[in-house]
mmCIF file with all atom_site columns, C-alpha atoms in Angstrom:
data_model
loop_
_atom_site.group_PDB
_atom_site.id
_atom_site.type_symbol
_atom_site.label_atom_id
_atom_site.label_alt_id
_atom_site.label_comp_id
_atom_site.label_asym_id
_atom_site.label_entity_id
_atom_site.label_seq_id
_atom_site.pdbx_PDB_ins_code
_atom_site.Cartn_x
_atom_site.Cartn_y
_atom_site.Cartn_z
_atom_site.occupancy
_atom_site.B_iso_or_equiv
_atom_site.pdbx_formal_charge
_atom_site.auth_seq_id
_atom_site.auth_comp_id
_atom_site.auth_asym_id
_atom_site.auth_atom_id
_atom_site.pdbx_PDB_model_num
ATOM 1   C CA . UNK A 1 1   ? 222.248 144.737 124.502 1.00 83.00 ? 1   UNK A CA 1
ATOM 2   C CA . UNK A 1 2   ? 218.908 143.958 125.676 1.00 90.00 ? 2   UNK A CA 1
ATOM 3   C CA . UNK A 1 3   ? 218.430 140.974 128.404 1.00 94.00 ? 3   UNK A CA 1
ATOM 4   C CA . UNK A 1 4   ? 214.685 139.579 128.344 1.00 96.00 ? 4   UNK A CA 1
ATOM 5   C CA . UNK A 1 5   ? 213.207 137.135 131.297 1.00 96.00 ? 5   UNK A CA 1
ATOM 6   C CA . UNK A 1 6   ? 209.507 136.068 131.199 1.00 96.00 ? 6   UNK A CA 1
ATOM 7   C CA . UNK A 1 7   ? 207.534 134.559 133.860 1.00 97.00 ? 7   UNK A CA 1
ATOM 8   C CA . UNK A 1 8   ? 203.951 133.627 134.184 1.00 97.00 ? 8   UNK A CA 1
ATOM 9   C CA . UNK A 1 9   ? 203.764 130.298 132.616 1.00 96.00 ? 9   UNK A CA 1
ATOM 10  C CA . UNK A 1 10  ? 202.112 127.531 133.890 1.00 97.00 ? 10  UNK A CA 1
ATOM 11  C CA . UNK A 1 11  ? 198.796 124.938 133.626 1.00 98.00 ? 11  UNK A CA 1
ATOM 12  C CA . UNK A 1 12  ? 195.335 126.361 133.021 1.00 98.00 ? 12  UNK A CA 1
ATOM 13  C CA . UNK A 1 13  ? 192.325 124.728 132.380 1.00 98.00 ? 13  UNK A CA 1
ATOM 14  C CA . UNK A 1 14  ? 190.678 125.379 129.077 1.00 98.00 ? 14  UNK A CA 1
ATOM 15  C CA . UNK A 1 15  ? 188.870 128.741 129.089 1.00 98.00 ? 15  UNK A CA 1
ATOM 16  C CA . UNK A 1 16  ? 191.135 129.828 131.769 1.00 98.00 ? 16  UNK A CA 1
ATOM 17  C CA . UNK A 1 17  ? 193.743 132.885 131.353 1.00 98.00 ? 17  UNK A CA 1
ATOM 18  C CA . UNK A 1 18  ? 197.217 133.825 132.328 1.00 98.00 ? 18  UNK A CA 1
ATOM 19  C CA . UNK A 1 19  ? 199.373 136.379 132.387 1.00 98.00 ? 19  UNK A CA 1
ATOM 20  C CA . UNK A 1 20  ? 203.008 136.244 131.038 1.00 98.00 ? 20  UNK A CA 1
ATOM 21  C CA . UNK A 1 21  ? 205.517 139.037 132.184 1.00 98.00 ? 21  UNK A CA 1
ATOM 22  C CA . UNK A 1 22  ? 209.116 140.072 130.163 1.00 97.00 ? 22  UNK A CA 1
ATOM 23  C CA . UNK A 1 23  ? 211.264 142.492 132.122 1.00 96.00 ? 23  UNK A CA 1
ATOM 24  C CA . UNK A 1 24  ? 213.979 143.774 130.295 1.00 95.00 ? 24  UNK A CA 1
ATOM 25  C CA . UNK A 1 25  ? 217.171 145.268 130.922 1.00 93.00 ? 25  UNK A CA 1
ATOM 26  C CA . UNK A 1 26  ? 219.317 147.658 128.965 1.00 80.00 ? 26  UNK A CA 1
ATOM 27  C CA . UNK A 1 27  ? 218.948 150.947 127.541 1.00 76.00 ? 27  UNK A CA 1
ATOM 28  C CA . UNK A 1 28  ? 216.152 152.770 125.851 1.00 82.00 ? 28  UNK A CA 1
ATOM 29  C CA . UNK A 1 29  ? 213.676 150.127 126.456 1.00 84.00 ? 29  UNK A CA 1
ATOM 30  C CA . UNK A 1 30  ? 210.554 152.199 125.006 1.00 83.00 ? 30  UNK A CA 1
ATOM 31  C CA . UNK A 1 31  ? 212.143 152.681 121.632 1.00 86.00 ? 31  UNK A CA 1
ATOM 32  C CA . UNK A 1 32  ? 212.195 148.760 121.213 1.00 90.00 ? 32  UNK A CA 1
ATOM 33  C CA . UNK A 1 33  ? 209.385 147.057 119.864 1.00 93.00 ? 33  UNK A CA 1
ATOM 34  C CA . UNK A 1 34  ? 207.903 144.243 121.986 1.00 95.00 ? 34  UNK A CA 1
ATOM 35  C CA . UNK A 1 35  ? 206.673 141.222 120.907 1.00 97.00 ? 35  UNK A CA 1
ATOM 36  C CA . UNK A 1 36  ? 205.403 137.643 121.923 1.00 98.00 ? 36  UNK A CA 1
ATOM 37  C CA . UNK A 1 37  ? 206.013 134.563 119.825 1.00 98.00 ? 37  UNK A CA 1
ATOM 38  C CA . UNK A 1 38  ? 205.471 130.931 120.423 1.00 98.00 ? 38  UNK A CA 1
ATOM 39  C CA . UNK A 1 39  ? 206.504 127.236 119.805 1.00 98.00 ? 39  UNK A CA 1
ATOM 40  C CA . UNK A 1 40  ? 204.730 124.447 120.122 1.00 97.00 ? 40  UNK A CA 1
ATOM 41  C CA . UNK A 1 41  ? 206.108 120.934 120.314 1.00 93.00 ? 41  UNK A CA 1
ATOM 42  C CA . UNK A 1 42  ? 207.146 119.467 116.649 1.00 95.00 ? 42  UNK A CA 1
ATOM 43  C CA . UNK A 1 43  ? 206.269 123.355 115.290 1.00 97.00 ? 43  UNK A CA 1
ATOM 44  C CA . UNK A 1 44  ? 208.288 126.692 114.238 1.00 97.00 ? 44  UNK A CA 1
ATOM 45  C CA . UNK A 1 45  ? 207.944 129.080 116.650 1.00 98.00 ? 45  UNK A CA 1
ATOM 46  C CA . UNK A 1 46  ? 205.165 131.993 115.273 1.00 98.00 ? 46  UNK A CA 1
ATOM 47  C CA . UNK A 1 47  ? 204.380 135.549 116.432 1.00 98.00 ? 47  UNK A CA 1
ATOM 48  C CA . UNK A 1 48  ? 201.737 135.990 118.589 1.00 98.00 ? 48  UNK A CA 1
ATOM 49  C CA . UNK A 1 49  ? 201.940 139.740 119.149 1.00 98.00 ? 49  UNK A CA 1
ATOM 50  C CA . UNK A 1 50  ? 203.714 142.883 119.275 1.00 97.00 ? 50  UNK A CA 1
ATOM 51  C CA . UNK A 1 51  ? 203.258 146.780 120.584 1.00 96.00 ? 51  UNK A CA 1
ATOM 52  C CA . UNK A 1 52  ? 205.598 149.199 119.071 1.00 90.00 ? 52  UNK A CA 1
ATOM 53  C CA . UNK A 1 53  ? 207.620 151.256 121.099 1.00 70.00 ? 53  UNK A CA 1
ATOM 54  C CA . UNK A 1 54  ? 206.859 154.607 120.511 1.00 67.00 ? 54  UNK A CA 1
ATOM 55  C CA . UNK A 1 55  ? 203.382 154.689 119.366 1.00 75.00 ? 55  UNK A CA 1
ATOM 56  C CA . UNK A 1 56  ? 202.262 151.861 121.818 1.00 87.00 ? 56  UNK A CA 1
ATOM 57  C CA . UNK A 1 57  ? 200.143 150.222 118.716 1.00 94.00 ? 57  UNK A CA 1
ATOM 58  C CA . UNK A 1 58  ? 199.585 146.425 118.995 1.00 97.00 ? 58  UNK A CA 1
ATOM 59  C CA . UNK A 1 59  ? 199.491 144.097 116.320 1.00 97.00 ? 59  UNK A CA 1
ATOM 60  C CA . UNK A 1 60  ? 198.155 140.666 117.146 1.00 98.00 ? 60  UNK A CA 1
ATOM 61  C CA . UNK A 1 61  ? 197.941 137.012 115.197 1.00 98.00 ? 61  UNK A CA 1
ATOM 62  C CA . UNK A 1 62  ? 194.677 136.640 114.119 1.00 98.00 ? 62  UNK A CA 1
ATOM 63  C CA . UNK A 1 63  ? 194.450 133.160 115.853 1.00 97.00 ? 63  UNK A CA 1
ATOM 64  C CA . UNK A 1 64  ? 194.242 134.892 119.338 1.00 98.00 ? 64  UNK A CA 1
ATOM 65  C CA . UNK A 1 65  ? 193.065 138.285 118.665 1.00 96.00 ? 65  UNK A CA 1
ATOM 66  C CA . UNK A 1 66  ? 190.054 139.226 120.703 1.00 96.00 ? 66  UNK A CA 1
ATOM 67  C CA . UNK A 1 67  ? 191.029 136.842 123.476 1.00 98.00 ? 67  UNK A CA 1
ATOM 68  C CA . UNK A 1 68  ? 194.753 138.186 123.988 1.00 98.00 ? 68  UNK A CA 1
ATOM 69  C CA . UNK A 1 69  ? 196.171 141.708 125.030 1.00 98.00 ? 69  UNK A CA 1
ATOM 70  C CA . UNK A 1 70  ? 199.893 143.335 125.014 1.00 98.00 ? 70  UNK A CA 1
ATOM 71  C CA . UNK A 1 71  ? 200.744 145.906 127.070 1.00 96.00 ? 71  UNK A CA 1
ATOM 72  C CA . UNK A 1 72  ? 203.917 147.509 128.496 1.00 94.00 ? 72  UNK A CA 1
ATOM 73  C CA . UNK A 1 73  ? 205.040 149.623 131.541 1.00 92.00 ? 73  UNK A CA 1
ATOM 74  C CA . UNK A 1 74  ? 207.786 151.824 130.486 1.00 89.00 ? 74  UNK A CA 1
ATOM 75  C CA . UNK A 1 75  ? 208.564 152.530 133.665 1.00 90.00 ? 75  UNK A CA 1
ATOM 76  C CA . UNK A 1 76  ? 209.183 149.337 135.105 1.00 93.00 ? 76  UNK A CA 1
ATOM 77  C CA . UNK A 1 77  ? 210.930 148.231 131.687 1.00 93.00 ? 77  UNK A CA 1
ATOM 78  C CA . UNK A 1 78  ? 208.129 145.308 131.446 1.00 95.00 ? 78  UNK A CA 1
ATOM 79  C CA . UNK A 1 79  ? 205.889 144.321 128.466 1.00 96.00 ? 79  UNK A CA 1
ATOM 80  C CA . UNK A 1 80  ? 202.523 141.926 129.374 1.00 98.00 ? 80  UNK A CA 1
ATOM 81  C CA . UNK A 1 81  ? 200.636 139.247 127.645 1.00 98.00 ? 81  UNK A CA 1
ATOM 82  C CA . UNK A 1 82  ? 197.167 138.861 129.242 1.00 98.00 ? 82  UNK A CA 1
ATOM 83  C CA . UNK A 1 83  ? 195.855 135.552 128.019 1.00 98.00 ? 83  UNK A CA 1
ATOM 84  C CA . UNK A 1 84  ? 191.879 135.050 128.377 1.00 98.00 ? 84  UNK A CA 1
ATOM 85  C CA . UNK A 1 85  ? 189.795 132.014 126.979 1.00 98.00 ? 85  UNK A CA 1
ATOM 86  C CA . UNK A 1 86  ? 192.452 129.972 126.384 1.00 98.00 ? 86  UNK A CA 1
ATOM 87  C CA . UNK A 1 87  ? 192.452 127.074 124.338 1.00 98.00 ? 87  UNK A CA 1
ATOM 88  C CA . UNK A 1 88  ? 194.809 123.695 124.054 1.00 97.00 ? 88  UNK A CA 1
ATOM 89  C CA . UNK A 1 89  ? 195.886 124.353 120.927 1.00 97.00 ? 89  UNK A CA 1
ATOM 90  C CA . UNK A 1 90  ? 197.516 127.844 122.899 1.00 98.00 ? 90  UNK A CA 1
ATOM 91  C CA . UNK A 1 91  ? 200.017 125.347 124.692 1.00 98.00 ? 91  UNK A CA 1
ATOM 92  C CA . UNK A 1 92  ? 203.190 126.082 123.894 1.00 98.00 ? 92  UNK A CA 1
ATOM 93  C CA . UNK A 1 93  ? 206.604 127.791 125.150 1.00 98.00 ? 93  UNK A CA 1
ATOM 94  C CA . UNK A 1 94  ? 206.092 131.177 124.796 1.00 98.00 ? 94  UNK A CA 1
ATOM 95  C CA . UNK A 1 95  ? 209.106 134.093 123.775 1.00 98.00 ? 95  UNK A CA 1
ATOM 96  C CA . UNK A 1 96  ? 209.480 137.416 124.536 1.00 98.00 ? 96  UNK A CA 1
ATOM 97  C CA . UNK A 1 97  ? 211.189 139.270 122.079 1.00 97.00 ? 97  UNK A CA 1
ATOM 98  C CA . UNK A 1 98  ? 212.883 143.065 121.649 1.00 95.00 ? 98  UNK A CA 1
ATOM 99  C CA . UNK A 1 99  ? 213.063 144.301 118.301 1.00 92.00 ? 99  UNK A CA 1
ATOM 100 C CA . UNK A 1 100 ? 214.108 148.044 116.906 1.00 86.00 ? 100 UNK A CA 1
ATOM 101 C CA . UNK A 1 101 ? 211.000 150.103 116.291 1.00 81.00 ? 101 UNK A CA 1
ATOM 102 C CA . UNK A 1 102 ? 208.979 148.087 113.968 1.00 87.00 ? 102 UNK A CA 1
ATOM 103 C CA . UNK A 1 103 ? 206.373 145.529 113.381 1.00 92.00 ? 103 UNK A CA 1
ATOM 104 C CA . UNK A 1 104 ? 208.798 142.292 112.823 1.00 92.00 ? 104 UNK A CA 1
ATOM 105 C CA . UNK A 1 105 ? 206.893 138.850 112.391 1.00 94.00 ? 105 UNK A CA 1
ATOM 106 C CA . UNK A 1 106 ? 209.269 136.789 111.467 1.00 95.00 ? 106 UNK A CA 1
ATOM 107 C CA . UNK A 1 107 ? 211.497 134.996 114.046 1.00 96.00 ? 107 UNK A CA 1
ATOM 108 C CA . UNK A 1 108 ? 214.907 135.173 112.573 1.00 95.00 ? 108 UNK A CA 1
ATOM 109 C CA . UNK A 1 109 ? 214.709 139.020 111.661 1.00 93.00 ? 109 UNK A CA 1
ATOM 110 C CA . UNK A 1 110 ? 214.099 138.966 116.206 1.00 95.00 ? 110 UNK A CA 1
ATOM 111 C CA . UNK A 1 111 ? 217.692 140.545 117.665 1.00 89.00 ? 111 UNK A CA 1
ATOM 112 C CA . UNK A 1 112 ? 216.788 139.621 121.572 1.00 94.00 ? 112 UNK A CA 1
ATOM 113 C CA . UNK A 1 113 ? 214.549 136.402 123.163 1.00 97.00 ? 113 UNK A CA 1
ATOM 114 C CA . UNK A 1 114 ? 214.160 135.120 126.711 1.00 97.00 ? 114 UNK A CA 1
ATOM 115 C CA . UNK A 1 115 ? 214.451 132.202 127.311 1.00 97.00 ? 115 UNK A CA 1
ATOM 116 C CA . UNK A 1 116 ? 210.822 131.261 127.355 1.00 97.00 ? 116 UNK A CA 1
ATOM 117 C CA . UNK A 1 117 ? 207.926 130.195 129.360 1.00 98.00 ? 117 UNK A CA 1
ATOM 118 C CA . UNK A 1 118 ? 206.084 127.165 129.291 1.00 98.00 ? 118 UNK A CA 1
ATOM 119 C CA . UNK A 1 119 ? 201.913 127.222 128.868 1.00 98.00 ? 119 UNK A CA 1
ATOM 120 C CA . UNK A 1 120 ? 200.318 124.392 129.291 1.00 98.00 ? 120 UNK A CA 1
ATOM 121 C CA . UNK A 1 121 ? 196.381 124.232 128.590 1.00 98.00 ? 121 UNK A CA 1
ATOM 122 C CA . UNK A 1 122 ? 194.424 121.165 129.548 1.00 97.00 ? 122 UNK A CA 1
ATOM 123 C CA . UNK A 1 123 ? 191.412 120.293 127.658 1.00 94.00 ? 123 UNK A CA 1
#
């Protein structure tokens, strides 16, 4: 069992950034793939990105690649999403997910989520 809590949300400006934070609890967190999805109001949630456990590659959508960045801390059992340039259409409750060690982009293949954290960006 893997717990997930994010934290970091909030209201930005346009071009603004944020930084969301998922600590996890459970066993072998490094051998889970991490991952960020989101859902915006009257939309299905989508992936955002991921960074696989054991390699530490990151995969990204291609809608914010360039102006978003994963990263974990193995140590601390916490996975990041640095947020730059952001834009309104980025406003949306965003999920932290666990995953076994793979690249998974669809939400219903996800085994863990938080319970999500709401980003608001003003125009």
């Amino acid at each position: 069992q893997v717990q997930l809590v994010e934290s970091g949300g909030g209201l930005v400006q346009a071009g603004g950034s944020l930084r969301l934070s998922c600590a996890a609890s459970g066993r072998a967190f490094s051998r889970y793939s991490m991952e960020w999805f989101r859902q915006a109001p009257g939309k299905e949630r989508e992936f955002v990105a991921a960074i696989i456990g054991s390699a530490g590659i990151t995969y990204y959508a291609s809608s914010v690649k360039s102006r978003f960045t994963i990263s974990r801390d193995n140590t601390k059992n916490t996975v990041f999403l640095q947020m730059n340039t952001l834009k309104p259409e980025d406003t949306a409750v965003y999920y932290c997910a666990a995953v076994p060690d793979q690249l998974i982009t669809t939400p219903a293949q996800v085994d863990y989520w938080g319970q999500g954290t709401q980003v608001t960006v003003s125009s």
